[in-house]
XYZ file of N, CA, C and O in Angstrom:
816
model
N 211.577 -45.472 67.165
C 211.782 -46.395 68.276
C 212.450 -45.653 69.428
O 213.451 -44.958 69.238
N 211.895 -45.798 70.631
C 212.446 -45.063 71.762
C 213.764 -45.666 72.219
O 214.021 -46.861 72.070
N 214.620 -44.806 72.777
C 215.891 -45.274 73.316
C 215.719 -45.569 74.796
O 215.318 -44.687 75.563
N 215.993 -46.811 75.218
C 215.818 -47.138 76.636
C 216.810 -46.366 77.486
O 217.930 -46.081 77.043
N 216.440 -46.001 78.700
C 217.369 -45.266 79.565
C 218.564 -46.121 79.952
O 218.488 -47.354 79.961
N 219.678 -45.449 80.236
C 220.886 -46.158 80.655
C 220.691 -46.728 82.056
O 219.860 -46.282 82.826
N 221.535 -47.700 82.387
C 221.500 -48.281 83.716
C 220.866 -49.657 83.705
O 220.251 -50.087 82.728
N 221.019 -50.339 84.815
C 220.528 -51.705 84.965
C 219.390 -51.752 85.979
O 219.431 -51.063 86.997
N 218.391 -52.558 85.678
C 217.319 -52.805 86.638
C 217.698 -54.057 87.422
O 217.856 -55.135 86.851
N 217.862 -53.903 88.727
C 218.202 -55.029 89.592
C 216.928 -55.537 90.262
O 216.283 -54.791 91.008
N 216.570 -56.781 89.976
C 215.402 -57.396 90.592
C 215.874 -58.255 91.758
O 216.711 -59.141 91.575
N 215.352 -57.986 92.940
C 215.693 -58.791 94.125
C 214.391 -59.348 94.687
O 213.625 -58.635 95.344
N 214.137 -60.628 94.407
C 212.881 -61.266 94.803
C 213.102 -62.769 94.874
O 213.762 -63.338 93.997
N 212.577 -63.410 95.897
C 212.810 -64.850 96.061
C 211.814 -65.718 95.296
O 211.941 -66.940 95.275
N 210.843 -65.101 94.635
C 209.855 -65.837 93.832
C 210.417 -66.025 92.417
O 210.482 -65.066 91.634
N 210.806 -67.271 92.083
C 211.453 -67.539 90.796
C 210.568 -67.170 89.610
O 211.039 -66.572 88.638
N 209.292 -67.550 89.661
C 208.389 -67.285 88.542
C 208.176 -65.785 88.360
O 208.201 -65.269 87.237
N 207.970 -65.075 89.477
C 207.769 -63.629 89.391
C 209.019 -62.954 88.843
O 208.942 -62.071 87.987
N 210.167 -63.368 89.332
C 211.437 -62.778 88.892
C 211.633 -62.981 87.393
O 212.029 -62.060 86.672
N 211.333 -64.170 86.917
C 211.496 -64.465 85.489
C 210.530 -63.644 84.643
O 210.909 -63.121 83.584
N 209.290 -63.493 85.109
C 208.311 -62.721 84.334
C 208.678 -61.246 84.300
O 208.524 -60.570 83.277
N 209.194 -60.724 85.417
C 209.618 -59.330 85.456
C 210.808 -59.100 84.528
O 210.886 -58.094 83.823
N 211.747 -60.036 84.530
C 212.911 -59.900 83.664
C 212.486 -59.902 82.205
O 212.976 -59.098 81.402
N 211.555 -60.801 81.865
C 211.068 -60.854 80.477
C 210.399 -59.535 80.089
O 210.637 -58.998 79.006
N 209.539 -59.006 80.969
C 208.823 -57.759 80.683
C 209.800 -56.608 80.457
O 209.684 -55.855 79.486
N 210.762 -56.473 81.349
C 211.700 -55.356 81.264
C 212.623 -55.480 80.067
O 212.897 -54.493 79.370
N 213.124 -56.672 79.823
C 213.999 -56.868 78.665
C 213.244 -56.675 77.364
O 213.814 -56.221 76.364
N 211.939 -57.005 77.361
C 211.118 -56.783 76.175
C 210.991 -55.298 75.860
O 210.740 -54.909 74.713
N 211.182 -54.474 76.885
C 211.115 -53.017 76.707
C 212.499 -52.432 76.433
O 212.686 -51.213 76.465
N 213.479 -53.297 76.208
C 214.828 -52.840 75.859
C 215.718 -52.505 77.034
O 216.781 -51.897 76.845
N 215.318 -52.907 78.229
C 216.085 -52.559 79.425
C 217.084 -53.653 79.780
O 216.862 -54.841 79.526
N 218.171 -53.239 80.409
C 219.172 -54.175 80.917
C 218.737 -54.630 82.308
O 218.422 -53.806 83.156
N 218.721 -55.947 82.517
C 218.190 -56.490 83.766
C 219.156 -57.512 84.360
O 219.731 -58.332 83.648
N 219.325 -57.452 85.678
C 220.047 -58.483 86.422
C 219.184 -58.852 87.616
O 218.729 -57.970 88.349
N 218.949 -60.147 87.801
C 218.053 -60.562 88.880
C 218.779 -61.393 89.926
O 219.765 -62.077 89.627
N 218.268 -61.315 91.150
C 218.840 -62.036 92.290
C 217.699 -62.658 93.087
O 216.654 -62.034 93.275
N 217.918 -63.875 93.594
C 216.861 -64.572 94.331
C 216.895 -64.298 95.828
O 216.087 -64.848 96.573
N 217.810 -63.446 96.267
C 217.875 -63.092 97.684
C 218.684 -61.817 97.863
O 219.450 -61.417 96.966
N 218.509 -61.210 99.024
C 219.299 -60.022 99.341
C 220.776 -60.367 99.418
O 221.634 -59.604 98.972
N 221.095 -61.535 99.977
C 222.492 -61.959 100.099
C 223.125 -62.121 98.724
O 224.280 -61.727 98.519
N 222.374 -62.692 97.779
C 222.901 -62.873 96.422
C 223.204 -61.520 95.785
O 224.213 -61.360 95.085
N 222.342 -60.530 96.054
C 222.606 -59.194 95.514
C 223.871 -58.604 96.124
O 224.727 -58.068 95.401
N 223.992 -58.686 97.440
C 225.161 -58.120 98.110
C 226.446 -58.777 97.625
O 227.476 -58.112 97.483
N 226.386 -60.065 97.339
C 227.576 -60.784 96.867
C 227.882 -60.495 95.402
O 229.041 -60.542 94.989
N 226.832 -60.173 94.611
C 227.034 -60.040 93.171
C 227.017 -58.631 92.618
O 227.399 -58.417 91.462
N 226.607 -57.655 93.426
C 226.506 -56.289 92.909
C 227.890 -55.712 92.645
O 228.768 -55.744 93.503
N 228.075 -55.154 91.437
C 229.392 -54.659 91.026
C 229.506 -53.137 91.056
O 230.498 -52.577 90.574
N 228.507 -52.465 91.616
C 228.568 -51.010 91.709
C 227.987 -50.276 90.521
O 228.036 -49.037 90.463
N 227.427 -51.004 89.559
C 226.870 -50.368 88.368
C 225.661 -49.502 88.719
O 224.882 -49.854 89.612
N 225.482 -48.384 87.998
C 224.312 -47.541 88.257
C 223.041 -48.212 87.768
O 223.055 -49.005 86.825
N 221.936 -47.890 88.409
C 220.658 -48.453 88.001
C 219.631 -48.252 89.088
O 219.826 -47.470 90.019
N 218.518 -48.969 88.987
C 217.490 -48.914 90.018
C 217.124 -50.338 90.420
O 217.496 -51.302 89.747
N 216.417 -50.466 91.530
C 216.131 -51.783 92.091
C 214.635 -52.000 92.266
O 213.921 -51.119 92.724
N 214.192 -53.199 91.888
C 212.867 -53.684 92.238
C 213.070 -54.617 93.420
O 213.687 -55.681 93.278
N 212.579 -54.236 94.576
C 212.895 -54.946 95.813
C 211.646 -55.494 96.491
O 210.739 -54.737 96.859
N 211.606 -56.810 96.653
C 210.507 -57.442 97.376
C 210.680 -57.192 98.869
O 211.789 -57.276 99.405
N 209.585 -56.887 99.550
C 209.658 -56.596 100.983
C 209.929 -57.852 101.796
O 210.817 -57.890 102.648
N 209.155 -58.915 101.515
C 209.247 -60.133 102.320
C 210.157 -61.153 101.640
O 209.821 -61.711 100.606
N 211.315 -61.391 102.243
C 212.241 -62.424 101.771
C 212.851 -63.105 102.983
O 213.026 -62.475 104.034
N 213.178 -64.408 102.862
C 213.818 -65.098 103.982
C 215.241 -64.588 104.207
O 215.819 -63.952 103.333
N 215.776 -64.868 105.371
C 217.139 -64.485 105.746
C 217.246 -62.970 105.910
O 217.168 -62.448 107.014
N 217.421 -62.241 104.801
C 217.524 -60.784 104.856
C 216.300 -60.193 104.161
O 216.102 -60.405 102.955
N 215.480 -59.456 104.883
C 214.271 -58.870 104.296
C 214.618 -57.687 103.409
O 215.753 -57.184 103.414
N 213.609 -57.241 102.666
C 213.814 -56.072 101.825
C 214.177 -54.843 102.630
O 215.056 -54.058 102.253
N 213.506 -54.657 103.780
C 213.815 -53.506 104.633
C 215.239 -53.587 105.170
O 215.944 -52.574 105.243
N 215.672 -54.798 105.533
C 217.032 -54.966 106.047
C 218.060 -54.680 104.955
O 219.087 -54.041 105.207
N 217.780 -55.138 103.726
C 218.704 -54.867 102.617
C 218.786 -53.368 102.354
O 219.876 -52.824 102.142
N 217.634 -52.707 102.377
C 217.621 -51.256 102.167
C 218.502 -50.557 103.191
O 219.282 -49.656 102.851
N 218.409 -50.970 104.439
C 219.210 -50.369 105.496
C 220.696 -50.635 105.272
O 221.543 -49.753 105.478
N 221.023 -51.836 104.829
C 222.419 -52.186 104.567
C 222.987 -51.354 103.420
O 224.149 -50.929 103.460
N 222.175 -51.102 102.407
C 222.630 -50.273 101.287
C 222.912 -48.846 101.752
O 223.901 -48.227 101.331
N 222.046 -48.337 102.621
C 222.259 -46.992 103.165
C 223.575 -46.931 103.937
O 224.344 -45.977 103.793
N 223.824 -47.952 104.735
C 225.050 -47.982 105.539
C 226.297 -48.096 104.682
O 227.359 -47.572 105.036
N 226.174 -48.761 103.541
C 227.314 -48.935 102.637
C 227.480 -47.755 101.675
O 228.434 -47.708 100.906
N 226.531 -46.803 101.713
C 226.598 -45.654 100.808
C 226.250 -45.995 99.376
O 226.650 -45.286 98.443
N 225.501 -47.083 99.171
C 225.080 -47.485 97.823
C 223.758 -46.790 97.517
O 222.737 -47.059 98.158
N 223.783 -45.900 96.549
C 222.598 -45.116 96.208
C 221.936 -45.685 94.959
O 222.375 -45.428 93.842
N 220.892 -46.445 95.163
C 220.096 -46.976 94.063
C 218.640 -46.587 94.298
O 218.103 -46.863 95.370
N 217.993 -45.928 93.335
C 216.558 -45.691 93.480
C 215.850 -47.042 93.630
O 216.075 -47.956 92.843
N 215.024 -47.162 94.664
C 214.392 -48.442 94.974
C 212.875 -48.348 94.823
O 212.243 -47.450 95.365
N 212.321 -49.292 94.058
C 210.876 -49.450 93.942
C 210.517 -50.700 94.744
O 210.959 -51.803 94.418
N 209.772 -50.506 95.813
C 209.423 -51.613 96.695
C 208.229 -52.368 96.111
O 207.242 -51.764 95.688
N 208.346 -53.678 96.092
C 207.270 -54.538 95.614
C 206.615 -55.188 96.827
O 207.278 -55.888 97.598
N 205.326 -54.936 96.996
C 204.640 -55.373 98.216
C 203.519 -56.332 97.892
O 202.688 -56.074 97.014
N 203.483 -57.471 98.600
C 202.358 -58.385 98.510
C 201.241 -57.922 99.413
O 201.363 -56.936 100.145
N 200.121 -58.630 99.386
C 198.976 -58.266 100.236
C 199.377 -58.314 101.710
O 200.023 -59.244 102.169
N 199.003 -57.281 102.445
C 199.323 -57.233 103.856
C 200.680 -56.644 104.166
O 201.061 -56.547 105.325
N 201.432 -56.251 103.140
C 202.779 -55.725 103.351
C 202.833 -54.205 103.294
O 203.911 -53.625 103.314
N 201.676 -53.563 103.175
C 201.663 -52.115 102.973
C 202.392 -51.356 104.083
O 203.186 -50.455 103.797
N 202.180 -51.666 105.380
C 202.918 -50.937 106.422
C 204.430 -51.057 106.256
O 205.164 -50.089 106.480
N 204.898 -52.241 105.832
C 206.335 -52.418 105.603
C 206.791 -51.567 104.429
O 207.872 -50.972 104.457
N 205.958 -51.521 103.388
C 206.312 -50.726 102.216
C 206.379 -49.245 102.560
O 207.262 -48.519 102.092
N 205.439 -48.787 103.392
C 205.444 -47.382 103.817
C 206.717 -47.074 104.595
O 207.331 -46.011 104.436
N 207.153 -48.022 105.434
C 208.402 -47.843 106.171
C 209.571 -47.706 105.207
O 210.466 -46.874 105.401
N 209.566 -48.524 104.146
C 210.632 -48.451 103.144
C 210.648 -47.085 102.462
O 211.715 -46.519 102.195
N 209.471 -46.543 102.183
C 209.382 -45.216 101.562
C 209.974 -44.165 102.497
O 210.741 -43.291 102.079
N 209.645 -44.270 103.783
C 210.179 -43.319 104.752
C 211.697 -43.408 104.846
O 212.370 -42.427 105.180
N 212.235 -44.593 104.538
C 213.686 -44.791 104.583
C 214.370 -44.451 103.258
O 215.566 -44.694 103.105
N 213.602 -43.891 102.306
C 214.227 -43.394 101.085
C 213.858 -44.069 99.795
O 214.319 -43.649 98.722
N 213.037 -45.140 99.830
C 212.617 -45.763 98.576
C 211.799 -44.756 97.758
O 211.073 -43.936 98.322
N 211.914 -44.824 96.450
C 211.244 -43.835 95.610
C 209.760 -44.125 95.407
O 208.980 -43.217 95.125
N 209.357 -45.386 95.567
C 207.965 -45.729 95.297
C 207.689 -47.145 95.777
O 208.626 -47.896 96.075
N 206.412 -47.524 95.871
C 206.097 -48.931 96.081
C 204.890 -49.318 95.254
O 203.997 -48.513 95.008
N 204.916 -50.558 94.799
C 203.831 -51.104 94.009
C 203.327 -52.366 94.690
O 204.103 -53.211 95.114
N 202.013 -52.483 94.777
C 201.421 -53.663 95.400
C 201.144 -54.716 94.328
O 200.534 -54.438 93.295
N 201.613 -55.928 94.555
C 201.360 -57.029 93.634
C 199.893 -57.458 93.732
O 199.343 -57.501 94.834
N 199.257 -57.799 92.587
C 199.767 -57.643 91.219
C 199.596 -56.200 90.755
O 198.702 -55.498 91.221
N 200.445 -55.756 89.852
C 200.374 -54.376 89.390
C 200.336 -54.336 87.864
O 200.614 -55.322 87.177
N 199.975 -53.185 87.345
C 199.871 -52.991 85.903
C 201.264 -52.895 85.291
O 202.124 -52.160 85.787
N 201.503 -53.633 84.211
C 202.819 -53.661 83.583
C 203.256 -52.274 83.110
O 204.423 -51.887 83.277
N 202.310 -51.529 82.530
C 202.655 -50.194 82.027
C 203.073 -49.271 83.170
O 203.993 -48.461 83.028
N 202.401 -49.408 84.306
C 202.753 -48.601 85.475
C 204.161 -48.943 85.951
O 204.961 -48.056 86.262
N 204.463 -50.242 85.997
C 205.800 -50.666 86.416
C 206.871 -50.096 85.491
O 207.884 -49.551 85.951
N 206.658 -50.205 84.187
C 207.641 -49.707 83.221
C 207.840 -48.202 83.370
O 208.961 -47.704 83.242
N 206.742 -47.488 83.635
C 206.842 -46.040 83.840
C 207.685 -45.727 85.065
O 208.581 -44.877 85.026
N 207.417 -46.429 86.178
C 208.150 -46.202 87.412
C 209.629 -46.564 87.242
O 210.511 -45.869 87.747
N 209.886 -47.651 86.552
C 211.276 -48.058 86.314
C 212.007 -47.013 85.484
O 213.173 -46.685 85.753
N 211.325 -46.464 84.485
C 211.937 -45.403 83.682
C 212.315 -44.204 84.531
O 213.405 -43.634 84.376
N 211.430 -43.824 85.452
C 211.731 -42.719 86.365
C 212.925 -43.069 87.246
O 213.791 -42.233 87.500
N 212.953 -44.320 87.722
C 214.055 -44.751 88.580
C 215.389 -44.710 87.866
O 216.401 -44.281 88.440
N 215.411 -45.133 86.616
C 216.657 -45.131 85.857
C 217.118 -43.710 85.542
O 218.319 -43.426 85.555
N 216.184 -42.822 85.292
C 216.569 -41.420 85.063
C 217.125 -40.807 86.350
O 218.087 -40.040 86.313
N 216.513 -41.161 87.486
C 217.027 -40.680 88.766
C 218.424 -41.240 89.019
O 219.307 -40.537 89.520
N 218.634 -42.511 88.656
C 219.947 -43.132 88.820
C 220.992 -42.425 87.964
O 222.136 -42.245 88.389
N 220.592 -42.016 86.757
C 221.508 -41.294 85.873
C 221.910 -39.962 86.487
O 223.083 -39.579 86.450
N 220.944 -39.266 87.076
C 221.243 -37.993 87.734
C 222.177 -38.198 88.923
O 223.109 -37.407 89.132
N 221.944 -39.263 89.694
C 222.821 -39.571 90.829
C 224.244 -39.839 90.362
O 225.214 -39.389 90.983
N 224.379 -40.580 89.253
C 225.703 -40.898 88.732
C 226.416 -39.637 88.251
O 227.623 -39.470 88.473
N 225.677 -38.747 87.600
C 226.265 -37.486 87.150
C 226.748 -36.658 88.332
O 227.819 -36.042 88.274
N 225.969 -36.657 89.418
C 226.371 -35.926 90.621
C 227.640 -36.528 91.222
O 228.541 -35.801 91.659
N 227.717 -37.862 91.243
C 228.907 -38.535 91.768
C 230.126 -38.213 90.918
O 231.214 -37.957 91.443
N 229.938 -38.237 89.591
C 231.054 -37.938 88.685
C 231.534 -36.505 88.881
O 232.747 -36.241 88.899
N 230.578 -35.570 89.032
C 230.937 -34.167 89.231
C 231.660 -33.986 90.550
O 232.656 -33.251 90.637
N 231.184 -34.685 91.594
C 231.824 -34.572 92.907
C 233.239 -35.140 92.866
O 234.160 -34.577 93.469
N 233.416 -36.251 92.143
C 234.746 -36.849 92.024
C 235.684 -35.900 91.278
O 236.867 -35.758 91.635
N 235.158 -35.228 90.245
C 235.970 -34.268 89.494
C 236.356 -33.094 90.387
O 237.526 -32.669 90.396
N 235.391 -32.595 91.148
C 235.661 -31.479 92.059
C 236.679 -31.879 93.118
O 237.586 -31.108 93.457
N 236.562 -33.102 93.646
C 237.513 -33.596 94.639
C 238.915 -33.664 94.047
O 239.909 -33.304 94.700
N 239.020 -34.100 92.800
C 240.323 -34.159 92.142
C 240.931 -32.778 91.981
O 242.147 -32.601 92.166
N 240.095 -31.793 91.642
C 240.568 -30.413 91.504
C 241.070 -29.903 92.869
O 242.114 -29.270 92.959
N 240.298 -30.187 93.913
C 240.668 -29.720 95.252
C 241.977 -30.368 95.715
O 242.830 -29.695 96.311
N 242.140 -31.644 95.434
C 243.353 -32.344 95.847
C 244.595 -31.804 95.152
O 245.717 -32.011 95.622
N 244.390 -31.117 94.012
C 245.530 -30.551 93.277
C 246.013 -29.230 93.892
O 247.080 -28.722 93.523
N 245.237 -28.673 94.832
C 245.628 -27.417 95.466
C 246.770 -27.663 96.452
O 246.852 -28.713 97.083
N 247.623 -26.652 96.593
C 248.669 -26.726 97.618
C 248.042 -26.483 98.988
O 246.881 -26.061 99.095
N 248.807 -26.763 100.041
C 248.307 -26.541 101.389
C 247.879 -25.089 101.577
O 246.820 -24.811 102.139
N 248.689 -24.148 101.121
C 248.372 -22.728 101.274
C 247.126 -22.366 100.468
O 246.275 -21.593 100.945
N 247.007 -22.919 99.277
C 245.827 -22.623 98.451
C 244.554 -23.146 99.114
O 243.504 -22.506 99.052
N 244.645 -24.283 99.783
C 243.482 -24.807 100.503
C 243.116 -23.886 101.660
O 241.932 -23.667 101.944
N 244.132 -23.345 102.338
C 243.876 -22.410 103.432
C 243.178 -21.154 102.915
O 242.213 -20.672 103.522
N 243.677 -20.649 101.793
C 243.078 -19.441 101.203
C 241.649 -19.738 100.756
O 240.724 -18.951 101.008
N 241.424 -20.881 100.129
C 240.082 -21.244 99.668
C 239.109 -21.303 100.828
O 237.980 -20.793 100.745
N 239.518 -21.922 101.938
C 238.643 -22.047 103.102
C 238.218 -20.675 103.613
O 237.052 -20.462 103.987
N 239.159 -19.731 103.625
C 238.844 -18.392 104.125
C 238.015 -17.600 103.117
O 237.140 -16.811 103.496
N 238.280 -17.829 101.830
C 237.506 -17.143 100.786
C 236.040 -17.561 100.849
O 235.133 -16.713 100.841
N 235.784 -18.876 100.922
C 234.390 -19.339 100.939
C 233.703 -19.009 102.256
O 232.470 -19.025 102.346
N 234.501 -18.697 103.288
C 233.925 -18.255 104.569
C 233.551 -16.782 104.528
O 233.007 -16.247 105.500
N 233.860 -16.121 103.406
C 233.463 -14.726 103.238
C 234.488 -13.711 103.692
O 234.176 -12.518 103.797
N 235.723 -14.174 103.936
C 236.749 -13.245 104.404
C 237.305 -12.428 103.233
O 237.528 -12.944 102.132
N 237.584 -11.153 103.474
C 238.184 -10.279 102.463
C 239.675 -10.582 102.353
O 240.279 -11.151 103.260
N 240.280 -10.170 101.226
C 241.703 -10.434 101.007
C 242.568 -9.883 102.143
O 243.517 -10.536 102.591
N 242.239 -8.687 102.626
C 243.018 -8.076 103.701
C 242.941 -8.925 104.974
O 243.950 -9.124 105.665
N 241.744 -9.417 105.277
C 241.571 -10.250 106.479
C 242.327 -11.579 106.342
O 242.931 -12.067 107.292
N 242.263 -12.162 105.130
C 242.980 -13.418 104.884
C 244.477 -13.205 105.053
O 245.180 -14.038 105.656
N 244.966 -12.075 104.543
C 246.397 -11.765 104.660
C 246.812 -11.677 106.124
O 247.862 -12.208 106.517
N 245.985 -11.044 106.933
C 246.288 -10.920 108.355
C 246.267 -12.280 109.045
O 247.128 -12.595 109.871
N 245.271 -13.094 108.704
C 245.144 -14.417 109.330
C 246.331 -15.318 108.994
O 246.812 -16.075 109.860
N 246.818 -15.236 107.759
C 247.865 -16.147 107.308
C 249.267 -15.536 107.394
O 250.262 -16.238 107.144
N 249.334 -14.266 107.726
C 250.641 -13.616 107.845
C 251.341 -13.428 106.529
O 252.567 -13.544 106.433
N 250.563 -13.146 105.471
C 251.132 -12.903 104.147
C 250.555 -11.592 103.628
O 249.644 -11.013 104.231
N 251.083 -11.117 102.511
C 250.630 -9.840 101.978
C 249.322 -10.011 101.200
O 249.037 -11.091 100.671
N 248.517 -8.950 101.113
C 247.283 -9.011 100.319
C 247.564 -9.383 98.863
O 246.754 -10.075 98.234
N 248.707 -8.922 98.330
C 249.053 -9.258 96.946
C 249.254 -10.761 96.792
O 248.808 -11.368 95.811
N 249.896 -11.384 97.792
C 250.104 -12.838 97.752
C 248.771 -13.570 97.854
O 248.559 -14.596 97.199
N 247.872 -13.016 98.667
C 246.529 -13.611 98.762
C 245.841 -13.578 97.403
O 245.215 -14.563 96.984
N 245.965 -12.468 96.692
C 245.353 -12.340 95.372
C 245.893 -13.409 94.412
O 245.138 -13.998 93.633
N 247.208 -13.641 94.485
C 247.825 -14.653 93.614
C 247.276 -16.043 93.943
O 246.882 -16.796 93.053
N 247.245 -16.370 95.242
C 246.728 -17.678 95.650
C 245.249 -17.828 95.283
O 244.819 -18.894 94.828
N 244.516 -16.756 95.479
C 243.075 -16.796 95.177
C 242.845 -17.061 93.695
O 241.977 -17.852 93.315
N 243.629 -16.399 92.855
C 243.502 -16.594 91.405
C 243.842 -18.036 91.025
O 243.189 -18.645 90.174
N 244.880 -18.584 91.673
C 245.259 -19.972 91.392
C 244.169 -20.937 91.824
O 243.900 -21.933 91.147
N 243.549 -20.656 92.974
C 242.458 -21.501 93.461
C 241.303 -21.502 92.458
O 240.778 -22.562 92.091
N 240.916 -20.326 92.007
C 239.808 -20.222 91.051
C 240.131 -20.968 89.767
O 239.269 -21.645 89.192
N 241.380 -20.877 89.333
C 241.793 -21.539 88.097
C 241.815 -23.059 88.252
O 241.264 -23.800 87.434
N 242.446 -23.529 89.330
C 242.561 -24.973 89.539
C 241.199 -25.619 89.808
O 240.955 -26.759 89.404
N 240.328 -24.900 90.496
C 238.994 -25.436 90.793
C 238.035 -25.259 89.619
O 236.895 -25.733 89.665
N 238.487 -24.586 88.578
C 237.655 -24.325 87.399
C 236.362 -23.617 87.812
O 235.271 -23.911 87.323
N 236.525 -22.689 88.765
C 235.384 -21.936 89.290
C 235.310 -20.584 88.582
O 236.250 -19.793 88.647
N 234.204 -20.328 87.937
C 234.050 -19.086 87.183
C 233.667 -17.903 88.056
O 233.743 -16.752 87.610
N 233.249 -18.173 89.283
C 232.826 -17.096 90.178
C 232.912 -17.585 91.618
O 233.047 -18.791 91.883
N 232.796 -16.647 92.562
C 232.820 -17.012 93.976
C 231.661 -17.929 94.351
O 231.867 -18.915 95.081
N 230.422 -17.657 93.866
C 229.333 -18.584 94.194
C 229.602 -20.019 93.742
O 229.228 -20.971 94.438
N 230.259 -20.175 92.593
C 230.601 -21.520 92.117
C 231.586 -22.181 93.075
O 231.462 -23.349 93.425
N 232.565 -21.403 93.529
C 233.555 -21.939 94.467
C 232.893 -22.334 95.786
O 233.226 -23.378 96.364
N 231.955 -21.536 96.259
C 231.232 -21.841 97.492
C 230.425 -23.132 97.320
O 230.383 -23.985 98.224
N 229.803 -23.293 96.164
C 229.041 -24.512 95.882
C 229.955 -25.728 95.876
O 229.615 -26.786 96.423
N 231.131 -25.576 95.274
C 232.089 -26.686 95.244
C 232.516 -27.062 96.663
O 232.634 -28.250 96.990
N 232.777 -26.062 97.483
C 233.178 -26.325 98.862
C 232.081 -27.087 99.597
O 232.366 -28.004 100.381
N 230.832 -26.728 99.339
C 229.704 -27.417 99.985
C 229.630 -28.871 99.503
O 229.362 -29.784 100.295
N 229.865 -29.095 98.212
C 229.857 -30.455 97.659
C 230.921 -31.319 98.321
O 230.723 -32.523 98.507
N 232.037 -30.701 98.667
C 233.143 -31.426 99.266
C 232.993 -31.561 100.783
O 233.822 -32.195 101.435
N 231.964 -30.936 101.324
C 231.749 -31.009 102.762
C 232.712 -30.152 103.556
O 232.993 -30.412 104.729
N 233.235 -29.085 102.924
C 234.162 -28.192 103.607
C 233.381 -27.127 104.348
O 232.439 -26.545 103.817
N 233.768 -26.851 105.569
C 233.081 -25.822 106.350
C 233.609 -24.453 105.952
O 234.720 -24.329 105.455
């Protein structure tokens, strides 16, 4: 028996019958599902859990495209599969250009939907792992002293120990000590790893 991927499938669609049938299909495949009858209901009820979204393009009040834009503005990263009715293809293409992972035109094949959802949940898992790693790296960086942060910034900029010593008005030996502490606290096994961490943190 296969193990269903982690994460929740969020269905956002104002069609009650369609929403219920989708929930039944997904839960029958062992997936965790939460459904919402509007974009507003999702925004009010979403708890930040990782997962992917089945998003209807045409909904009253807040459309699927508008919800997608709001999620981007809020920094909510959910792989989105756009569900498009007849005549909605241009809107669905716009959603893809704005970052949705795929779109399916109603009616669609159940096996195809399950396959796409599986891909979405795996992508969501990768996103969550990246967030967890970034949070860990941020915690390591926050543990550095002010001087260690200064040394790290110059190290990842490619400055030699002698140049760093001149810039900071300290001895090269002191730079070596700070550099070693930075590598240890950041759990960086090499300079390339430290440079990658700095990039993850958005440090110039």
